[in-house]
PDB file of N, CA and C in Angstrom:
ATOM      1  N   UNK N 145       9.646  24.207  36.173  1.00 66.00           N
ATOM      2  CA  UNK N 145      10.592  24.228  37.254  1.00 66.00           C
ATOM      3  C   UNK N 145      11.941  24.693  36.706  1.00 66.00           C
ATOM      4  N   UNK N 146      12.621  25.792  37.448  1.00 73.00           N
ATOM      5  CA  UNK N 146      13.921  26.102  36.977  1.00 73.00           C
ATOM      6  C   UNK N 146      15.066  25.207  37.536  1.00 73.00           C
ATOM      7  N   UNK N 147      15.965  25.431  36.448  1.00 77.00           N
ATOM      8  CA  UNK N 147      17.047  24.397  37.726  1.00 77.00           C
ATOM      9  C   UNK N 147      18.438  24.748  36.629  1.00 77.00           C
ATOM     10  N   UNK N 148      19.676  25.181  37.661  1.00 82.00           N
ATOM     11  CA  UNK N 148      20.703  25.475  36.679  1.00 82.00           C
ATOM     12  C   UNK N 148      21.250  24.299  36.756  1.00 82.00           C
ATOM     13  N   UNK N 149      22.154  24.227  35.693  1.00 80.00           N
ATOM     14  CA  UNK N 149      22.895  23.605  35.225  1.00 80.00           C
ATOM     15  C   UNK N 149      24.498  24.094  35.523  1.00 80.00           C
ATOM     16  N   UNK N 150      25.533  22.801  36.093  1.00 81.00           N
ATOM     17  CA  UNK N 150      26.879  23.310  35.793  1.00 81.00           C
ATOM     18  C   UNK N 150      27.831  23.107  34.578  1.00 81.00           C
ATOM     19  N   UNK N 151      28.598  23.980  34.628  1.00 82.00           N
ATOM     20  CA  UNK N 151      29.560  23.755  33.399  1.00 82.00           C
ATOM     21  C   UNK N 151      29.732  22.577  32.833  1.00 82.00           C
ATOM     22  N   UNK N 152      30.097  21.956  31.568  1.00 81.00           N
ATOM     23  CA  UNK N 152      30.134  20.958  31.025  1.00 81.00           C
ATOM     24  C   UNK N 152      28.856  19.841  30.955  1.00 81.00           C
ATOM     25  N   UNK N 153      28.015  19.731  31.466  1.00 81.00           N
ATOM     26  CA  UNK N 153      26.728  19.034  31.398  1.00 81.00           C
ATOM     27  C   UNK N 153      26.318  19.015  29.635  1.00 81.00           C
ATOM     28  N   UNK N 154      25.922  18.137  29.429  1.00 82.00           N
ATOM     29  CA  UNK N 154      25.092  17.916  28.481  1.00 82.00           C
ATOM     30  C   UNK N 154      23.506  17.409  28.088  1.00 82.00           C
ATOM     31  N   UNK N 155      23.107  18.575  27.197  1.00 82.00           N
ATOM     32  CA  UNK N 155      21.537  18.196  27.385  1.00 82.00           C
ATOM     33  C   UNK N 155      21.276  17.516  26.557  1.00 82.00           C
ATOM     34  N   UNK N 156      20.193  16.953  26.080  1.00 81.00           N
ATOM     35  CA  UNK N 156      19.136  16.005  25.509  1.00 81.00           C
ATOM     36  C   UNK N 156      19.909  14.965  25.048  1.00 81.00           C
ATOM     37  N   UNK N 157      21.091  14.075  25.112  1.00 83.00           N
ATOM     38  CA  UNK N 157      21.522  13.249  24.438  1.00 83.00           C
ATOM     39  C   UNK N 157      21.121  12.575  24.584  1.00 83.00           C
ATOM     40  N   UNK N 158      20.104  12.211  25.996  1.00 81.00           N
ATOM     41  CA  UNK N 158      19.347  10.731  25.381  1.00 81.00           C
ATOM     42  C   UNK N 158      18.403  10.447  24.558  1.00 81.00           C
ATOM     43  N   UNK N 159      18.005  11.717  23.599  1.00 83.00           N
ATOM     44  CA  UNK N 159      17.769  11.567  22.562  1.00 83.00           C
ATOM     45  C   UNK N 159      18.599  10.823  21.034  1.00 83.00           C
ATOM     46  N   UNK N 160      19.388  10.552  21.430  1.00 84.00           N
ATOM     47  CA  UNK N 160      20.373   9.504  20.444  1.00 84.00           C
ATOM     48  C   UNK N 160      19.962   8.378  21.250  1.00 84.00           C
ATOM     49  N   UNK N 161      19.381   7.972  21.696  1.00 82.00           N
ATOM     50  CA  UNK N 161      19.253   6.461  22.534  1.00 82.00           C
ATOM     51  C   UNK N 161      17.858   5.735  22.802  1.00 82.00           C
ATOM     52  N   UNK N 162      16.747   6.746  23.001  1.00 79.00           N
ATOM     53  CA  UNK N 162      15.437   6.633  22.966  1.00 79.00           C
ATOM     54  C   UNK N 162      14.906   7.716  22.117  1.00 79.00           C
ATOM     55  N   UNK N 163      13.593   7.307  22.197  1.00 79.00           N
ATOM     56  CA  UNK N 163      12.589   8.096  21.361  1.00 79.00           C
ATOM     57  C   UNK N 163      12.569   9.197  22.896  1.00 79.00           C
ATOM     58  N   UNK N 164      12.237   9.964  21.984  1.00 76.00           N
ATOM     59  CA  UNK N 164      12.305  11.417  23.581  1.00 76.00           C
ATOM     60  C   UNK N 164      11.601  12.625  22.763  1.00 76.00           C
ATOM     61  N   UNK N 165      10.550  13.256  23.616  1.00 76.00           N
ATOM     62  CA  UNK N 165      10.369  14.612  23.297  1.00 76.00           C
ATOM     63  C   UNK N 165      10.758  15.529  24.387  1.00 76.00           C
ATOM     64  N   UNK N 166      11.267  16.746  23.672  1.00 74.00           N
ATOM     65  CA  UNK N 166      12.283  17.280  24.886  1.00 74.00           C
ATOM     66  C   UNK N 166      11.147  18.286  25.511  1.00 74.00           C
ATOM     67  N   UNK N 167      11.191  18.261  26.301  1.00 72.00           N
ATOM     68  CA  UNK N 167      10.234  19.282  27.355  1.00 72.00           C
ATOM     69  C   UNK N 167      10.681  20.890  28.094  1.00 72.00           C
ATOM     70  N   UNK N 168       9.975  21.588  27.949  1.00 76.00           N
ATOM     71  CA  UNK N 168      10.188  22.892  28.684  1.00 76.00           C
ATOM     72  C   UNK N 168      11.628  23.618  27.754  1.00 76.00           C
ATOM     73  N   UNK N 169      11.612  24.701  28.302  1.00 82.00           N
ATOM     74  CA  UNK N 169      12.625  25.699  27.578  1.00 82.00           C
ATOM     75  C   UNK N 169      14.162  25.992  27.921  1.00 82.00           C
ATOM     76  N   UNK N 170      15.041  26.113  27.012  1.00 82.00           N
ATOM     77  CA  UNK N 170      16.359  26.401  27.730  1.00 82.00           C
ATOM     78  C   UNK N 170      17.124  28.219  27.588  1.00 82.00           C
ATOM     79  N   UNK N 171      17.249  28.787  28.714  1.00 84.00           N
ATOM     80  CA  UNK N 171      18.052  29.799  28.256  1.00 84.00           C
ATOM     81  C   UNK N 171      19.518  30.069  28.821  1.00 84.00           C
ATOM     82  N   UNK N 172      20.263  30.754  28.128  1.00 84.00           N
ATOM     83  CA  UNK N 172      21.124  30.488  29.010  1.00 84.00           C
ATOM     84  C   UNK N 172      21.876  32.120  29.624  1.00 84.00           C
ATOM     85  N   UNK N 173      22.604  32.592  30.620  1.00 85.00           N
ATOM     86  CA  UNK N 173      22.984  33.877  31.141  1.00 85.00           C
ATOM     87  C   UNK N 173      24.045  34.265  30.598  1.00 85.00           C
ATOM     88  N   UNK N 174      25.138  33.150  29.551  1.00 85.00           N
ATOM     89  CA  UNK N 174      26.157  33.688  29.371  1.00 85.00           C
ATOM     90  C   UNK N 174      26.470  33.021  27.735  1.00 85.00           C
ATOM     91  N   UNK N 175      28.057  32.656  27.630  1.00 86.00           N
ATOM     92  CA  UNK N 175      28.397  32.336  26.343  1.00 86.00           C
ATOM     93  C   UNK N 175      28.199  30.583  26.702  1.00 86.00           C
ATOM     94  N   UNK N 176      27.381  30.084  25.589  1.00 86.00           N
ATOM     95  CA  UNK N 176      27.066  28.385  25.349  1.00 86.00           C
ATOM     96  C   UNK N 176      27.489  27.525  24.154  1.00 86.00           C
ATOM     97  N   UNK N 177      27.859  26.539  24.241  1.00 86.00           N
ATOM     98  CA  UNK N 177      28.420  25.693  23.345  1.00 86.00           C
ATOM     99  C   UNK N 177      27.268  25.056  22.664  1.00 86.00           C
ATOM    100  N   UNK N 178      26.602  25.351  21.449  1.00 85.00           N
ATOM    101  CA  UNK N 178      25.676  24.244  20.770  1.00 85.00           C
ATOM    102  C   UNK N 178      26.397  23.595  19.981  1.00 85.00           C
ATOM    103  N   UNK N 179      25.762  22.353  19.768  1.00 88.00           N
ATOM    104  CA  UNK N 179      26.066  21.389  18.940  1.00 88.00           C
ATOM    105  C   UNK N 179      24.846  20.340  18.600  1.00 88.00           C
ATOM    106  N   UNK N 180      24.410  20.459  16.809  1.00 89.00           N
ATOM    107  CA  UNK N 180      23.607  19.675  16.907  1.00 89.00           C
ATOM    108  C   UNK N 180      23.912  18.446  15.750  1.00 89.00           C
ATOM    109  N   UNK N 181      22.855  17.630  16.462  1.00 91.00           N
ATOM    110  CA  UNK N 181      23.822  16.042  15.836  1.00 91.00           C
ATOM    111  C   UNK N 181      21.941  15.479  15.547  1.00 91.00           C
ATOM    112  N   UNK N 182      22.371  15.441  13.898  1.00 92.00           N
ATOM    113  CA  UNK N 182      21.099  14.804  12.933  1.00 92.00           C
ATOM    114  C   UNK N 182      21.079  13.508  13.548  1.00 92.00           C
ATOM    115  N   UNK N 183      19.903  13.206  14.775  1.00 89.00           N
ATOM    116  CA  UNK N 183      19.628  11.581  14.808  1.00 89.00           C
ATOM    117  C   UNK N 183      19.602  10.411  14.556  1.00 89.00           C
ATOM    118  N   UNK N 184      19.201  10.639  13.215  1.00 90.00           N
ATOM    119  CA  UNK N 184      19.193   9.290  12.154  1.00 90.00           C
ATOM    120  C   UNK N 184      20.349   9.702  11.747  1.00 90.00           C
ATOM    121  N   UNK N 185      20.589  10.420  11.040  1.00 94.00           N
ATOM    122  CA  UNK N 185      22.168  10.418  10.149  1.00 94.00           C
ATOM    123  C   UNK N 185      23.504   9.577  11.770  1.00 94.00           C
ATOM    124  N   UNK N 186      23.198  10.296  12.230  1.00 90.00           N
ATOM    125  CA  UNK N 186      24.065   9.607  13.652  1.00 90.00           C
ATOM    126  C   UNK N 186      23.969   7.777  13.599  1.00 90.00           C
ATOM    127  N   UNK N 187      22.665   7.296  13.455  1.00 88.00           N
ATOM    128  CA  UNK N 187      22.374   5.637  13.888  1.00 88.00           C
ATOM    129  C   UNK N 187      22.542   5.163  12.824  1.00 88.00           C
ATOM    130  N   UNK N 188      22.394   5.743  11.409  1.00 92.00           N
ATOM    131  CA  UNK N 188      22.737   5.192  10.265  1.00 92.00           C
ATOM    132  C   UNK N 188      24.473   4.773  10.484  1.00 92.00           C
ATOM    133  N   UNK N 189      24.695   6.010  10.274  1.00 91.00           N
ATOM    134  CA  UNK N 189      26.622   6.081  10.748  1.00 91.00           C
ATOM    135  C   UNK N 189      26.651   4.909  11.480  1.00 91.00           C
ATOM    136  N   UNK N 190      26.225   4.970  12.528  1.00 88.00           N
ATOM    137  CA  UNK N 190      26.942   3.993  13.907  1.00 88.00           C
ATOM    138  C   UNK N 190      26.317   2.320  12.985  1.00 88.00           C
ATOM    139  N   UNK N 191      25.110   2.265  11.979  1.00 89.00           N
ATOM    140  CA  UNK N 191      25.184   0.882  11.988  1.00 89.00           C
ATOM    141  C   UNK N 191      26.196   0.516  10.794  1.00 89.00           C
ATOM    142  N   UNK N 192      26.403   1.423   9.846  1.00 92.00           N
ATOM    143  CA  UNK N 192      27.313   1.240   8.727  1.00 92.00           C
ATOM    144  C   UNK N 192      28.299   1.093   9.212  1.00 92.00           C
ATOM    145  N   UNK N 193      29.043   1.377   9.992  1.00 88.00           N
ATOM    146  CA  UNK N 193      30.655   1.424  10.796  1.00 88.00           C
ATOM    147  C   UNK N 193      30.562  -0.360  11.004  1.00 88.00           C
ATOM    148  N   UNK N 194      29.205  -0.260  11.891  1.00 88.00           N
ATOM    149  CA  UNK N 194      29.720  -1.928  12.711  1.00 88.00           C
ATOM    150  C   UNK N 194      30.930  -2.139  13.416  1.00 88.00           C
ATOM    151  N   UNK N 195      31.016  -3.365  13.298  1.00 91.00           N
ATOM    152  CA  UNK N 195      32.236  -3.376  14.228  1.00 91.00           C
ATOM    153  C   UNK N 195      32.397  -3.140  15.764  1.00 91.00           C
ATOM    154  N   UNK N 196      33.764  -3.116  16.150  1.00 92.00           N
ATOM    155  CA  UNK N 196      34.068  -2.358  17.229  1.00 92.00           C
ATOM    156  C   UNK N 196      32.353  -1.300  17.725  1.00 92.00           C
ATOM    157  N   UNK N 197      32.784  -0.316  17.017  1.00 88.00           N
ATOM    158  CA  UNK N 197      32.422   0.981  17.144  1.00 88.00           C
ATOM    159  C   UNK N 197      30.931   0.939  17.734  1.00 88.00           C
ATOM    160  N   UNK N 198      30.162  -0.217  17.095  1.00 90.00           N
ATOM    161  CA  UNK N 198      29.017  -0.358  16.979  1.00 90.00           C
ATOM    162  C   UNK N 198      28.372  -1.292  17.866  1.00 90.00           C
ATOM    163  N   UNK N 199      29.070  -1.617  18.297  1.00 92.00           N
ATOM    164  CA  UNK N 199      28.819  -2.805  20.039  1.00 92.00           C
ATOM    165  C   UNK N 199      28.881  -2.014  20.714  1.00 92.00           C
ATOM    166  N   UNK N 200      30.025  -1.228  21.121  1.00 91.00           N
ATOM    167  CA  UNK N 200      30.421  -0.147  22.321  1.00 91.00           C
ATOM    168  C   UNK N 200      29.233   1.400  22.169  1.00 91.00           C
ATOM    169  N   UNK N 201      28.507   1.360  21.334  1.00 90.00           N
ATOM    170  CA  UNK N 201      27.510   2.358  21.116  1.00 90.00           C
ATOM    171  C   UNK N 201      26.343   1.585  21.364  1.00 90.00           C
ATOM    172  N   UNK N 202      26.194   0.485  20.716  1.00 89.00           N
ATOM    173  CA  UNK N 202      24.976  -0.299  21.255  1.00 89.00           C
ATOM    174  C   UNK N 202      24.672  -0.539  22.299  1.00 89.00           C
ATOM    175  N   UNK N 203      26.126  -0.948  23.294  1.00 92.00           N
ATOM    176  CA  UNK N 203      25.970  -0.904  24.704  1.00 92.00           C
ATOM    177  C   UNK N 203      25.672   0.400  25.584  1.00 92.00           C
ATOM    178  N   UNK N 204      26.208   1.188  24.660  1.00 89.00           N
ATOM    179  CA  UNK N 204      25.996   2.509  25.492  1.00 89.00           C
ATOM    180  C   UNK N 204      24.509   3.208  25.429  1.00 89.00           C
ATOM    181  N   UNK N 205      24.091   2.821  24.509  1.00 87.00           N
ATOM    182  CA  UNK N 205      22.063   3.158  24.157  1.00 87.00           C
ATOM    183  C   UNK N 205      21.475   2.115  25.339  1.00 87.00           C
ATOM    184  N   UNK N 206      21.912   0.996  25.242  1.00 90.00           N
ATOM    185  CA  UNK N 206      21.132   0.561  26.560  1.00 90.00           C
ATOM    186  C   UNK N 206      21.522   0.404  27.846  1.00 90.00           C
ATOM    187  N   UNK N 207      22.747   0.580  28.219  1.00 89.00           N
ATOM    188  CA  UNK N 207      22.402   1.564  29.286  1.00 89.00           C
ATOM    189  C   UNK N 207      22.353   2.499  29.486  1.00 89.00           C
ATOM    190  N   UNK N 208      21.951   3.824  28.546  1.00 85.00           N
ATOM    191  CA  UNK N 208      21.209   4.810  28.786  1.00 85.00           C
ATOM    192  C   UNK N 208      19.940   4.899  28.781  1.00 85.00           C
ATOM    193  N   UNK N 209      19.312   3.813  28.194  1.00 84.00           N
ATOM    194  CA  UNK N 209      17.598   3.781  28.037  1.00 84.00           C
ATOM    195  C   UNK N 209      17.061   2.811  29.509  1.00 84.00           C
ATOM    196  N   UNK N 210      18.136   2.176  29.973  1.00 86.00           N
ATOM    197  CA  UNK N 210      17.995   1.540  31.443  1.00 86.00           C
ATOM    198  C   UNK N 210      17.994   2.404  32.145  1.00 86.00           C
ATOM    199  N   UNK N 211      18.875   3.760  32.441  1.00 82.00           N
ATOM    200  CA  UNK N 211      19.241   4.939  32.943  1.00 82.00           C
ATOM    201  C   UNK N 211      17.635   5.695  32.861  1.00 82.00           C
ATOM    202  N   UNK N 212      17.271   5.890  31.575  1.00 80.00           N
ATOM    203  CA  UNK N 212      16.105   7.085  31.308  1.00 80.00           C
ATOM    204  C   UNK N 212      15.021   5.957  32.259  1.00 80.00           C
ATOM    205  N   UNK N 213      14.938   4.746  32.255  1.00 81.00           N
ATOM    206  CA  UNK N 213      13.542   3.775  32.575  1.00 81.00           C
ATOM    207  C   UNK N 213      13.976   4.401  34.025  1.00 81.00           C
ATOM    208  N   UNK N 214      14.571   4.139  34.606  1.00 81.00           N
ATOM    209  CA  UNK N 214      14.909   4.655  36.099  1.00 81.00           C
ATOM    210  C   UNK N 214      14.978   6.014  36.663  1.00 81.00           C
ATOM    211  N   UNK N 215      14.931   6.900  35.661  1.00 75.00           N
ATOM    212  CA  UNK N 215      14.291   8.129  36.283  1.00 75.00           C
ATOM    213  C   UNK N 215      12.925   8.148  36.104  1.00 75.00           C
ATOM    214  N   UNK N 216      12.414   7.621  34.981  1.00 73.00           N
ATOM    215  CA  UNK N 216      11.033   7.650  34.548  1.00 73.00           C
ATOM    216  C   UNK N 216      10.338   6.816  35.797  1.00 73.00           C
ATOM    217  N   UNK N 217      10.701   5.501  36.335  1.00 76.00           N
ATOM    218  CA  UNK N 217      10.395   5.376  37.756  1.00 76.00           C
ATOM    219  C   UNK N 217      10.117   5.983  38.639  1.00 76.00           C
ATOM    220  N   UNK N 218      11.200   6.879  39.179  1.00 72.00           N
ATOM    221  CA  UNK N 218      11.270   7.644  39.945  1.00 72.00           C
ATOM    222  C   UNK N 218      10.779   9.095  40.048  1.00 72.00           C
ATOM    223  N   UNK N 219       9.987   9.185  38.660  1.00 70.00           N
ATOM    224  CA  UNK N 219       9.832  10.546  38.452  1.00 70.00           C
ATOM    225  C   UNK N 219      10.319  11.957  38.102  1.00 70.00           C
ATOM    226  N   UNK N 220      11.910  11.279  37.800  1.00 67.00           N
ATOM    227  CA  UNK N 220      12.836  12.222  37.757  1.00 67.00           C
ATOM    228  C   UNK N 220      13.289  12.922  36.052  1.00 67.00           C
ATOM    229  N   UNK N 221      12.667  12.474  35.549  1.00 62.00           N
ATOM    230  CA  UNK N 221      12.919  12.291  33.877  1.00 62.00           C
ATOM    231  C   UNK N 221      12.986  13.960  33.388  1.00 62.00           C
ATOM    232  N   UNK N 222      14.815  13.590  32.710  1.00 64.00           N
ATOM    233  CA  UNK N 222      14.789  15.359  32.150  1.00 64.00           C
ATOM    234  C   UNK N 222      15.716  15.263  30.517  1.00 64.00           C
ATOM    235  N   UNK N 223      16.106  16.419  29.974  1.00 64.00           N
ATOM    236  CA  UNK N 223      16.861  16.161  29.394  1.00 64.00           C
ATOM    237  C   UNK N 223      18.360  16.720  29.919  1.00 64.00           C
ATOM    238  N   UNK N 224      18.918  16.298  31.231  1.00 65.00           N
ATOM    239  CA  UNK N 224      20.100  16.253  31.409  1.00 65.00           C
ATOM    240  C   UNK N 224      20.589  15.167  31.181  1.00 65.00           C
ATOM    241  N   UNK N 225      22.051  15.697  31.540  1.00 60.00           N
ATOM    242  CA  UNK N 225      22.936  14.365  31.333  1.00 60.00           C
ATOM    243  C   UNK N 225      22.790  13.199  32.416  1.00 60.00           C
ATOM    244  N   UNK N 226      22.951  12.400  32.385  1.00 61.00           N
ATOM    245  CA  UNK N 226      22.762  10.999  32.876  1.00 61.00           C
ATOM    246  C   UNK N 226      24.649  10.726  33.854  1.00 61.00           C
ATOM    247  N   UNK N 227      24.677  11.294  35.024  1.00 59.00           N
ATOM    248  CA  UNK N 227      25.847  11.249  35.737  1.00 59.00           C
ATOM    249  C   UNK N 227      26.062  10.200  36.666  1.00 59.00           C
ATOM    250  N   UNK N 228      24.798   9.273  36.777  1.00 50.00           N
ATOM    251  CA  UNK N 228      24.900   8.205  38.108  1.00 50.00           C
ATOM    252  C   UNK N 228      25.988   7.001  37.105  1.00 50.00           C
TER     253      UNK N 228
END
C-alpha cells in the first residue's frame, strides 16, 4: 500500500522502543533527511546516563510500545511516527 508522508514525520523510531521489523519499502521524490541511530549503542547510552535522562526515556518507550499495542489492535501498525 502506498501512502505519502508529510514533511517532518519520522519513520521507524519505534524501533528504539520495541522489537520491530520494518516492513515494505521507502522511496522518496525529492531531497530527504537520513539519520541513523545504532539501537543498542542508543539503550546502552540511555542506561549508563541514568538519572533524569533515563526515567523520561523509559517513560517515553512505554508509551510508545502502548501506542504500537494499539495500532497493532486496530490493525493499523506502520513504521510512522506515532502523532495521537
Amino acid at each position: 500500500m502506498a501512502m505519502e508522508i508529510s514533511e517532518g514525520t519520522w519513520l521507524c523510531e519505534i524501533a528504539l522502543w520495541t522489537q520491530w521489523w520494518h516492513r515494505g519499502q521507502l522511496a522518496a521524490q525529492g531531497a530527504a533527511l537520513y539519520t541513523y541511530v545504532d539501537v543498542a549503542k542508543f539503550l546502552r547510552l540511555v542506561i549508563e546516563t541514568g538519572g533524569y535522562s533515563y526515567m523520561y526515556l523509559r517513560t517515553v518507550g512505554i508509551l510508545m510500545a502502548a501506542a504500537m499495542e494499539n495500532m497493532m489492535n486496530d490493525d493499523e501498525e506502520n513504521d510512522l511516527s506515532i502523532n495521537k
